[in-house]
mmCIF file of C-alpha atoms in Angstrom:
data_model
loop_
_atom_site.group_PDB
_atom_site.id
_atom_site.type_symbol
_atom_site.label_atom_id
_atom_site.label_comp_id
_atom_site.label_asym_id
_atom_site.label_seq_id
_atom_site.Cartn_x
_atom_site.Cartn_y
_atom_site.Cartn_z
ATOM 1 C CA MET A 1 0.000 0.000 0.000
ATOM 2 C CA LYS A 2 1.368 3.406 -0.990
ATOM 3 C CA LEU A 3 1.753 6.204 1.525
ATOM 4 C CA LYS A 4 -0.793 8.964 0.938
ATOM 5 C CA LEU A 5 1.396 12.050 0.989
ATOM 6 C CA LYS A 6 -0.229 15.441 1.538
ATOM 7 C CA SER A 7 2.398 17.342 -0.411
ATOM 8 C CA GLU A 8 5.561 17.088 -2.465
ATOM 9 C CA ASN A 9 7.359 18.316 0.658
ATOM 10 C CA GLU A 10 6.288 15.195 2.586
ATOM 11 C CA PHE A 11 7.496 13.001 -0.273
ATOM 12 C CA GLU A 12 10.875 14.740 -0.172
ATOM 13 C CA LYS A 13 11.103 14.502 3.641
ATOM 14 C CA ALA A 14 10.470 10.746 3.574
ATOM 15 C CA ALA A 15 13.078 10.254 0.856
ATOM 16 C CA MET A 16 15.645 12.432 2.639
ATOM 17 C CA LYS A 17 15.128 10.499 5.889
ATOM 18 C CA VAL A 18 15.875 7.165 4.206
ATOM 19 C CA SER A 19 18.836 8.628 2.341
ATOM 20 C CA ALA A 20 20.365 10.069 5.536
ATOM 21 C CA VAL A 21 20.088 6.689 7.309
ATOM 22 C CA SER A 22 21.638 5.030 4.243
ATOM 23 C CA ILE A 23 24.620 7.390 4.166
ATOM 24 C CA VAL A 24 25.408 6.985 7.885
ATOM 25 C CA ALA A 25 25.094 3.185 7.718
ATOM 26 C CA ASN A 26 27.301 2.934 4.619
ATOM 27 C CA VAL A 27 30.041 5.189 5.989
ATOM 28 C CA LEU A 28 30.257 3.210 9.251
ATOM 29 C CA LEU A 29 30.076 -0.163 7.487
ATOM 30 C CA SER A 30 32.693 0.800 4.889
ATOM 31 C CA ALA A 31 35.125 1.910 7.588
ATOM 32 C CA PHE A 32 34.598 -1.322 9.550
ATOM 33 C CA LYS A 33 35.057 -3.578 6.496
ATOM 34 C CA LEU A 34 38.133 -1.678 5.325
ATOM 35 C CA LEU A 35 39.759 -2.018 8.762
ATOM 36 C CA ALA A 36 38.831 -5.720 8.945
ATOM 37 C CA GLY A 37 40.158 -6.341 5.435
ATOM 38 C CA ILE A 38 43.503 -4.718 6.212
ATOM 39 C CA LEU A 39 43.948 -6.398 9.615
ATOM 40 C CA ALA A 40 42.850 -9.828 8.300
ATOM 41 C CA SER A 41 44.801 -9.551 5.030
ATOM 42 C CA SER A 42 41.672 -10.047 2.938
ATOM 43 C CA GLY A 43 41.639 -8.500 -0.519
ATOM 44 C CA ALA A 44 38.017 -9.563 -0.957
ATOM 45 C CA MET A 45 36.963 -7.653 2.144
ATOM 46 C CA VAL A 46 38.870 -4.531 1.089
ATOM 47 C CA SER A 47 37.086 -4.689 -2.293
ATOM 48 C CA ASP A 48 33.784 -5.156 -0.499
ATOM 49 C CA ALA A 49 34.519 -2.063 1.603
ATOM 50 C CA ILE A 50 35.080 -0.047 -1.573
ATOM 51 C CA HIS A 51 31.793 -1.408 -2.932
ATOM 52 C CA SER A 52 29.995 -0.177 0.199
ATOM 53 C CA ALA A 53 31.650 3.222 -0.147
ATOM 54 C CA SER A 54 30.220 3.484 -3.679
ATOM 55 C CA ASP A 55 26.746 3.287 -2.107
ATOM 56 C CA VAL A 56 27.390 6.639 -0.433
ATOM 57 C CA ILE A 57 27.921 8.217 -3.861
ATOM 58 C CA SER A 58 24.777 6.475 -5.144
ATOM 59 C CA THR A 59 22.679 7.832 -2.280
ATOM 60 C CA VAL A 60 23.968 11.350 -2.930
ATOM 61 C CA VAL A 61 22.796 10.934 -6.545
ATOM 62 C CA VAL A 62 19.365 9.886 -5.213
ATOM 63 C CA ILE A 63 19.182 12.986 -2.999
ATOM 64 C CA ILE A 64 20.050 15.279 -5.905
ATOM 65 C CA GLY A 65 17.493 13.578 -8.167
ATOM 66 C CA ILE A 66 14.671 13.762 -5.615
ATOM 67 C CA ARG A 67 15.401 17.405 -4.756
ATOM 68 C CA LEU A 68 15.333 18.365 -8.429
ATOM 69 C CA SER A 69 12.152 16.353 -9.110
ATOM 70 C CA GLY A 70 10.442 18.099 -6.168
ATOM 71 C CA LYS A 71 10.849 21.553 -7.733
ATOM 72 C CA ALA A 72 7.585 23.335 -8.520
ATOM 73 C CA SER A 73 6.381 23.760 -12.095
ATOM 74 C CA ASP A 74 7.691 26.802 -13.940
ATOM 75 C CA LYS A 75 7.348 28.451 -17.345
ATOM 76 C CA GLU A 76 9.958 26.182 -18.973
ATOM 77 C CA HIS A 77 8.665 23.041 -17.200
ATOM 78 C CA PRO A 78 4.862 23.418 -16.892
ATOM 79 C CA TYR A 79 4.432 19.725 -16.064
ATOM 80 C CA GLY A 80 6.963 19.775 -13.230
ATOM 81 C CA HIS A 81 10.350 18.081 -12.817
ATOM 82 C CA GLU A 82 9.343 14.533 -11.732
ATOM 83 C CA ARG A 83 11.397 12.905 -14.487
ATOM 84 C CA MET A 84 14.602 14.106 -12.847
ATOM 85 C CA GLU A 85 14.104 11.240 -10.395
ATOM 86 C CA CYS A 86 14.090 8.835 -13.353
ATOM 87 C CA VAL A 87 17.380 10.364 -14.493
ATOM 88 C CA ALA A 88 18.808 9.658 -11.012
ATOM 89 C CA ALA A 89 17.574 6.049 -11.246
ATOM 90 C CA ILE A 90 19.236 5.634 -14.661
ATOM 91 C CA ILE A 91 22.528 6.959 -13.266
ATOM 92 C CA LEU A 92 22.249 4.535 -10.335
ATOM 93 C CA ALA A 93 21.522 1.628 -12.692
ATOM 94 C CA THR A 94 24.621 2.544 -14.691
ATOM 95 C CA ILE A 95 26.772 2.648 -11.535
ATOM 96 C CA LEU A 96 25.326 -0.721 -10.507
ATOM 97 C CA ALA A 97 26.044 -2.231 -13.940
ATOM 98 C CA PHE A 98 29.661 -1.068 -13.980
ATOM 99 C CA THR A 99 30.132 -2.298 -10.395
ATOM 100 C CA GLY A 100 28.933 -5.748 -11.451
ATOM 101 C CA LEU A 101 31.141 -5.774 -14.538
ATOM 102 C CA GLY A 102 34.143 -4.806 -12.414
ATOM 103 C CA ILE A 103 33.487 -7.674 -10.005
ATOM 104 C CA GLY A 104 32.988 -10.087 -12.906
ATOM 105 C CA TYR A 105 36.167 -8.991 -14.701
ATOM 106 C CA THR A 106 38.274 -9.402 -11.557
ATOM 107 C CA ALA A 107 36.748 -12.832 -10.907
ATOM 108 C CA VAL A 108 37.434 -14.094 -14.450
ATOM 109 C CA ALA A 109 41.019 -12.795 -14.299
ATOM 110 C CA LYS A 110 41.630 -14.719 -11.048
ATOM 111 C CA ILE A 111 40.082 -17.918 -12.408
ATOM 112 C CA LEU A 112 42.129 -17.806 -15.616
ATOM 113 C CA SER A 113 45.397 -16.940 -13.852
ATOM 114 C CA GLY A 114 45.652 -20.343 -12.140
ATOM 115 C CA ASN A 115 47.937 -18.889 -9.433
ATOM 116 C CA TYR A 116 45.728 -20.033 -6.568
ATOM 117 C CA GLY A 117 48.603 -20.982 -4.310
ATOM 118 C CA GLU A 118 49.880 -17.393 -4.257
ATOM 119 C CA LEU A 119 46.715 -16.017 -2.669
ATOM 120 C CA THR A 120 46.967 -14.978 1.001
ATOM 121 C CA VAL A 121 44.721 -16.862 3.444
ATOM 122 C CA PRO A 122 42.518 -14.265 5.211
ATOM 123 C CA GLY A 123 41.973 -14.126 8.964
ATOM 124 C CA VAL A 124 38.810 -14.825 11.002
ATOM 125 C CA LEU A 125 38.055 -11.096 11.385
ATOM 126 C CA ALA A 126 37.295 -10.959 7.655
ATOM 127 C CA LEU A 127 34.645 -13.661 8.103
ATOM 128 C CA VAL A 128 33.035 -11.695 10.949
ATOM 129 C CA ALA A 129 33.029 -8.530 8.842
ATOM 130 C CA ALA A 130 31.342 -10.365 5.956
ATOM 131 C CA VAL A 131 28.557 -11.692 8.219
ATOM 132 C CA VAL A 132 27.970 -8.226 9.729
ATOM 133 C CA SER A 133 27.907 -6.691 6.256
ATOM 134 C CA ILE A 134 25.333 -9.188 4.974
ATOM 135 C CA ALA A 135 23.025 -8.538 7.939
ATOM 136 C CA VAL A 136 23.317 -4.736 7.774
ATOM 137 C CA LYS A 137 22.981 -4.431 3.995
ATOM 138 C CA GLU A 138 20.042 -6.833 3.785
ATOM 139 C CA GLY A 139 18.339 -4.837 6.549
ATOM 140 C CA MET A 140 19.016 -1.610 4.641
ATOM 141 C CA TYR A 141 17.575 -3.187 1.486
ATOM 142 C CA TRP A 142 14.239 -3.998 3.145
ATOM 143 C CA TYR A 143 14.120 -0.649 4.972
ATOM 144 C CA THR A 144 14.748 1.374 1.798
ATOM 145 C CA ARG A 145 12.510 -0.855 -0.300
ATOM 146 C CA SER A 146 9.546 -0.364 2.075
ATOM 147 C CA TYR A 147 9.810 3.425 1.830
ATOM 148 C CA ALA A 148 10.330 3.273 -1.952
ATOM 149 C CA LYS A 149 7.048 1.385 -2.291
ATOM 150 C CA LYS A 150 5.207 3.696 0.120
ATOM 151 C CA ILE A 151 6.152 6.890 -1.714
ATOM 152 C CA ASN A 152 6.440 5.234 -5.165
ATOM 153 C CA SER A 153 10.036 6.370 -5.725
ATOM 154 C CA SER A 154 12.029 4.699 -8.507
ATOM 155 C CA ALA A 155 15.264 6.339 -7.332
ATOM 156 C CA LEU A 156 14.837 4.992 -3.793
ATOM 157 C CA MET A 157 14.005 1.561 -5.202
ATOM 158 C CA ALA A 158 17.225 1.738 -7.222
ATOM 159 C CA ASP A 159 19.124 2.585 -4.045
ATOM 160 C CA ALA A 160 17.455 -0.357 -2.273
ATOM 161 C CA TRP A 161 18.716 -2.711 -4.960
ATOM 162 C CA HIS A 162 22.169 -1.216 -4.588
ATOM 163 C CA HIS A 163 22.016 -2.279 -0.917
ATOM 164 C CA ARG A 164 20.993 -5.778 -2.039
ATOM 165 C CA SER A 165 23.902 -5.913 -4.500
ATOM 166 C CA ASP A 166 26.264 -5.027 -1.662
ATOM 167 C CA ALA A 167 24.755 -7.793 0.481
ATOM 168 C CA LEU A 168 25.285 -10.260 -2.387
ATOM 169 C CA SER A 169 28.834 -8.999 -2.759
ATOM 170 C CA SER A 170 29.397 -9.718 0.939
ATOM 171 C CA VAL A 171 27.950 -13.222 0.485
ATOM 172 C CA GLY A 172 30.544 -13.771 -2.229
ATOM 173 C CA ALA A 173 33.244 -12.421 0.074
ATOM 174 C CA LEU A 174 32.060 -14.741 2.866
ATOM 175 C CA VAL A 175 32.112 -17.799 0.597
ATOM 176 C CA GLY A 176 35.460 -16.831 -0.847
ATOM 177 C CA ILE A 177 37.075 -16.169 2.537
ATOM 178 C CA ALA A 178 35.677 -19.402 3.977
ATOM 179 C CA GLY A 179 36.811 -21.344 0.910
ATOM 180 C CA ALA A 180 40.293 -19.817 1.102
ATOM 181 C CA ARG A 181 40.592 -20.772 4.766
ATOM 182 C CA LEU A 182 39.552 -24.321 3.847
ATOM 183 C CA GLY A 183 42.210 -24.520 1.149
ATOM 184 C CA TYR A 184 40.162 -23.605 -1.925
ATOM 185 C CA PRO A 185 41.045 -19.985 -2.802
ATOM 186 C CA VAL A 186 39.345 -20.179 -6.214
ATOM 187 C CA CYS A 187 35.954 -20.177 -4.419
ATOM 188 C CA ASP A 188 36.277 -16.431 -4.009
ATOM 189 C CA ALA A 189 36.485 -15.844 -7.757
ATOM 190 C CA ILE A 190 33.660 -18.271 -8.612
ATOM 191 C CA ALA A 191 31.316 -16.699 -6.064
ATOM 192 C CA SER A 192 32.187 -13.203 -7.319
ATOM 193 C CA LEU A 193 31.335 -14.243 -10.875
ATOM 194 C CA CYS A 194 27.908 -15.483 -9.737
ATOM 195 C CA ILE A 195 27.316 -12.209 -7.880
ATOM 196 C CA CYS A 196 28.118 -10.322 -11.071
ATOM 197 C CA PHE A 197 25.025 -11.809 -12.775
ATOM 198 C CA PHE A 198 22.760 -10.898 -9.832
ATOM 199 C CA ILE A 199 23.989 -7.308 -9.910
ATOM 200 C CA GLU A 200 23.560 -6.987 -13.683
ATOM 201 C CA LYS A 201 19.975 -8.324 -13.433
ATOM 202 C CA ALA A 202 19.157 -5.707 -10.768
ATOM 203 C CA ALA A 203 20.733 -2.953 -12.902
ATOM 204 C CA TYR A 204 18.657 -4.037 -15.921
ATOM 205 C CA ASP A 205 15.386 -4.031 -13.932
ATOM 206 C CA ILE A 206 16.064 -0.565 -12.488
ATOM 207 C CA PHE A 207 17.066 0.826 -15.890
ATOM 208 C CA LYS A 208 13.982 -0.630 -17.621
ATOM 209 C CA ASP A 209 11.630 0.777 -14.952
ATOM 210 C CA ALA A 210 13.146 4.256 -15.266
ATOM 211 C CA ILE A 211 13.009 4.186 -19.082
ATOM 212 C CA ASP A 212 9.347 3.081 -18.999
ATOM 213 C CA LYS A 213 8.542 6.122 -16.866
ATOM 214 C CA MET A 214 10.548 8.407 -19.148
ATOM 215 C CA VAL A 215 8.620 7.362 -22.282
ATOM 216 C CA ASP A 216 5.077 7.762 -20.877
ATOM 217 C CA LYS A 217 4.274 4.116 -20.276
ATOM 218 C CA ALA A 218 0.648 3.463 -19.257
ATOM 219 C CA CYS A 219 -0.255 2.482 -15.694
ATOM 220 C CA ASP A 220 -0.932 -1.152 -14.848
ATOM 221 C CA GLU A 221 -4.355 -2.583 -15.663
ATOM 222 C CA LYS A 222 -5.381 -2.829 -12.006
ATOM 223 C CA LEU A 223 -4.945 0.916 -11.435
ATOM 224 C CA GLU A 224 -6.762 1.774 -14.658
ATOM 225 C CA ASP A 225 -9.718 -0.417 -13.627
ATOM 226 C CA SER A 226 -9.827 1.363 -10.259
ATOM 227 C CA LEU A 227 -9.826 4.757 -12.010
ATOM 228 C CA LYS A 228 -12.728 3.677 -14.247
ATOM 229 C CA ASN A 229 -14.747 2.380 -11.292
ATOM 230 C CA CYS A 230 -14.153 5.612 -9.381
ATOM 231 C CA ALA A 231 -15.496 7.635 -12.325
ATOM 232 C CA LEU A 232 -18.531 5.366 -12.776
ATOM 233 C CA GLU A 233 -19.468 5.781 -9.108
ATOM 234 C CA GLN A 234 -20.053 9.528 -9.584
ATOM 235 C CA GLU A 235 -23.615 10.749 -10.042
ATOM 236 C CA GLY A 236 -24.482 11.551 -13.657
ATOM 237 C CA VAL A 237 -21.759 9.371 -15.222
ATOM 238 C CA LEU A 238 -23.343 6.902 -17.635
ATOM 239 C CA GLY A 239 -20.154 5.284 -18.865
ATOM 240 C CA VAL A 240 -16.415 5.584 -19.484
ATOM 241 C CA ASP A 241 -15.694 5.871 -23.203
ATOM 242 C CA LEU A 242 -11.940 6.278 -23.072
ATOM 243 C CA LEU A 243 -9.173 6.197 -20.468
ATOM 244 C CA ARG A 244 -5.527 7.031 -21.115
ATOM 245 C CA THR A 245 -2.856 7.091 -18.421
ATOM 246 C CA ARG A 246 0.858 7.788 -18.416
ATOM 247 C CA VAL A 247 3.473 7.480 -15.729
ATOM 248 C CA PHE A 248 5.467 10.683 -15.312
ATOM 249 C CA GLY A 249 8.304 10.073 -12.850
ATOM 250 C CA ASN A 250 6.584 8.946 -9.664
ATOM 251 C CA ARG A 251 3.258 10.567 -10.598
ATOM 252 C CA VAL A 252 0.388 9.659 -12.946
ATOM 253 C CA TYR A 253 -1.410 11.747 -15.583
ATOM 254 C CA VAL A 254 -4.967 10.769 -16.578
ATOM 255 C CA ASP A 255 -7.112 11.604 -19.626
ATOM 256 C CA ILE A 256 -10.661 10.267 -19.364
ATOM 257 C CA GLU A 257 -13.791 10.577 -21.516
ATOM 258 C CA ILE A 258 -17.107 9.969 -19.765
ATOM 259 C CA SER A 259 -20.697 9.723 -21.056
ATOM 260 C CA ALA A 260 -23.457 11.937 -19.646
ATOM 261 C CA ASP A 261 -27.061 12.821 -20.502
ATOM 262 C CA GLY A 262 -27.036 14.687 -23.811
ATOM 263 C CA ASP A 263 -30.020 16.795 -22.729
ATOM 264 C CA ALA A 264 -28.245 18.086 -19.595
ATOM 265 C CA SER A 265 -27.194 21.735 -19.519
ATOM 266 C CA LEU A 266 -23.589 22.716 -20.032
ATOM 267 C CA ARG A 267 -23.438 23.774 -16.398
ATOM 268 C CA ASP A 268 -24.653 20.341 -15.215
ATOM 269 C CA ALA A 269 -22.212 18.525 -17.499
ATOM 270 C CA HIS A 270 -19.399 20.663 -16.124
ATOM 271 C CA LYS A 271 -20.390 19.747 -12.541
ATOM 272 C CA ILE A 272 -20.337 16.041 -13.414
ATOM 273 C CA ALA A 273 -16.834 16.426 -14.880
ATOM 274 C CA GLU A 274 -15.699 18.305 -11.756
ATOM 275 C CA HIS A 275 -17.039 15.536 -9.494
ATOM 276 C CA VAL A 276 -15.105 12.923 -11.483
ATOM 277 C CA HIS A 277 -11.954 15.055 -11.384
ATOM 278 C CA ASP A 278 -12.151 15.684 -7.629
ATOM 279 C CA ALA A 279 -13.050 12.061 -6.765
ATOM 280 C CA ILE A 280 -10.050 10.650 -8.673
ATOM 281 C CA GLU A 281 -7.676 13.285 -7.299
ATOM 282 C CA GLN A 282 -8.767 12.585 -3.708
ATOM 283 C CA SER A 283 -8.797 8.799 -4.043
ATOM 284 C CA PHE A 284 -5.456 8.337 -5.832
ATOM 285 C CA SER A 285 -2.515 10.200 -4.292
ATOM 286 C CA SER A 286 -0.222 9.293 -7.210
ATOM 287 C CA VAL A 287 -2.438 11.133 -9.725
ATOM 288 C CA LYS A 288 -1.110 14.632 -10.396
ATOM 289 C CA HIS A 289 -3.236 15.783 -13.338
ATOM 290 C CA ILE A 290 -6.647 14.724 -14.717
ATOM 291 C CA MET A 291 -8.328 15.877 -17.915
ATOM 292 C CA VAL A 292 -12.052 14.993 -18.093
ATOM 293 C CA HIS A 293 -14.008 15.182 -21.361
ATOM 294 C CA VAL A 294 -17.794 14.719 -21.432
ATOM 295 C CA ASN A 295 -19.513 12.961 -24.353
ATOM 296 C CA PRO A 296 -23.325 13.438 -24.764
ATOM 297 C CA VAL A 297 -25.535 10.356 -25.112
ATOM 298 C CA ASP A 298 -29.296 9.935 -25.632
ATOM 299 C CA THR A 299 -31.001 8.584 -22.507
#
């Protein structure tokens, strides 16, 4: 269920709250993993710490995107700036994709090198750091994801998946460190290669969602049915002749044609259209703009 926000300011406040928590958690976690990686002589953990640090940059991108998308409409942008959040999501997806490719490239290079005996066996502290990282990042994923769904933010959802990619990266580090301590150092590279595919899938999903919103994709069928039913419930509406919707950033634009008594006065037809407009606007917080056209029918 989406959070019914009273204003764009409330949307921005919710997003900023999640982003602030994300930045603090990532800074602390990155510092801990970097220290553990150095003390335990674990290259995988040092790489994982750098991966966590990249999340801080990603969250800053989210903040910039949400602040820009929250700007009021102006002469040059009469429909608002909501698509700036989609731009932020695309940037995040790109960062995520390159992060995955970097992990995959390093993994393939290690597998093909065959110099497994030259790898340093990491200490126990690296294992502890990996477990802590998995728990924290998975928790951050669910926390960010819940808010992204409540306020319908694609940029926050992208940031949530970045947390999940970091958790998967830590799983790979855990497997690799454990395998190295058991005498199988190549486990690290194999696990990292698997993680690469998970990260690329997440990047693709985020990118596709943002692009769909950039090119005016229609809402899902369930929402459109709800919009039709809301219009039909209003007094004087005899039918819904046409309904067009388009997703604009995190908001929805609606064009609807309704049928009304052809013998009704222009004033009465206008009132019916106003009732439909107000009912949809009040019932669906994601709807930003509604255009209602009345078609006359013989009764």
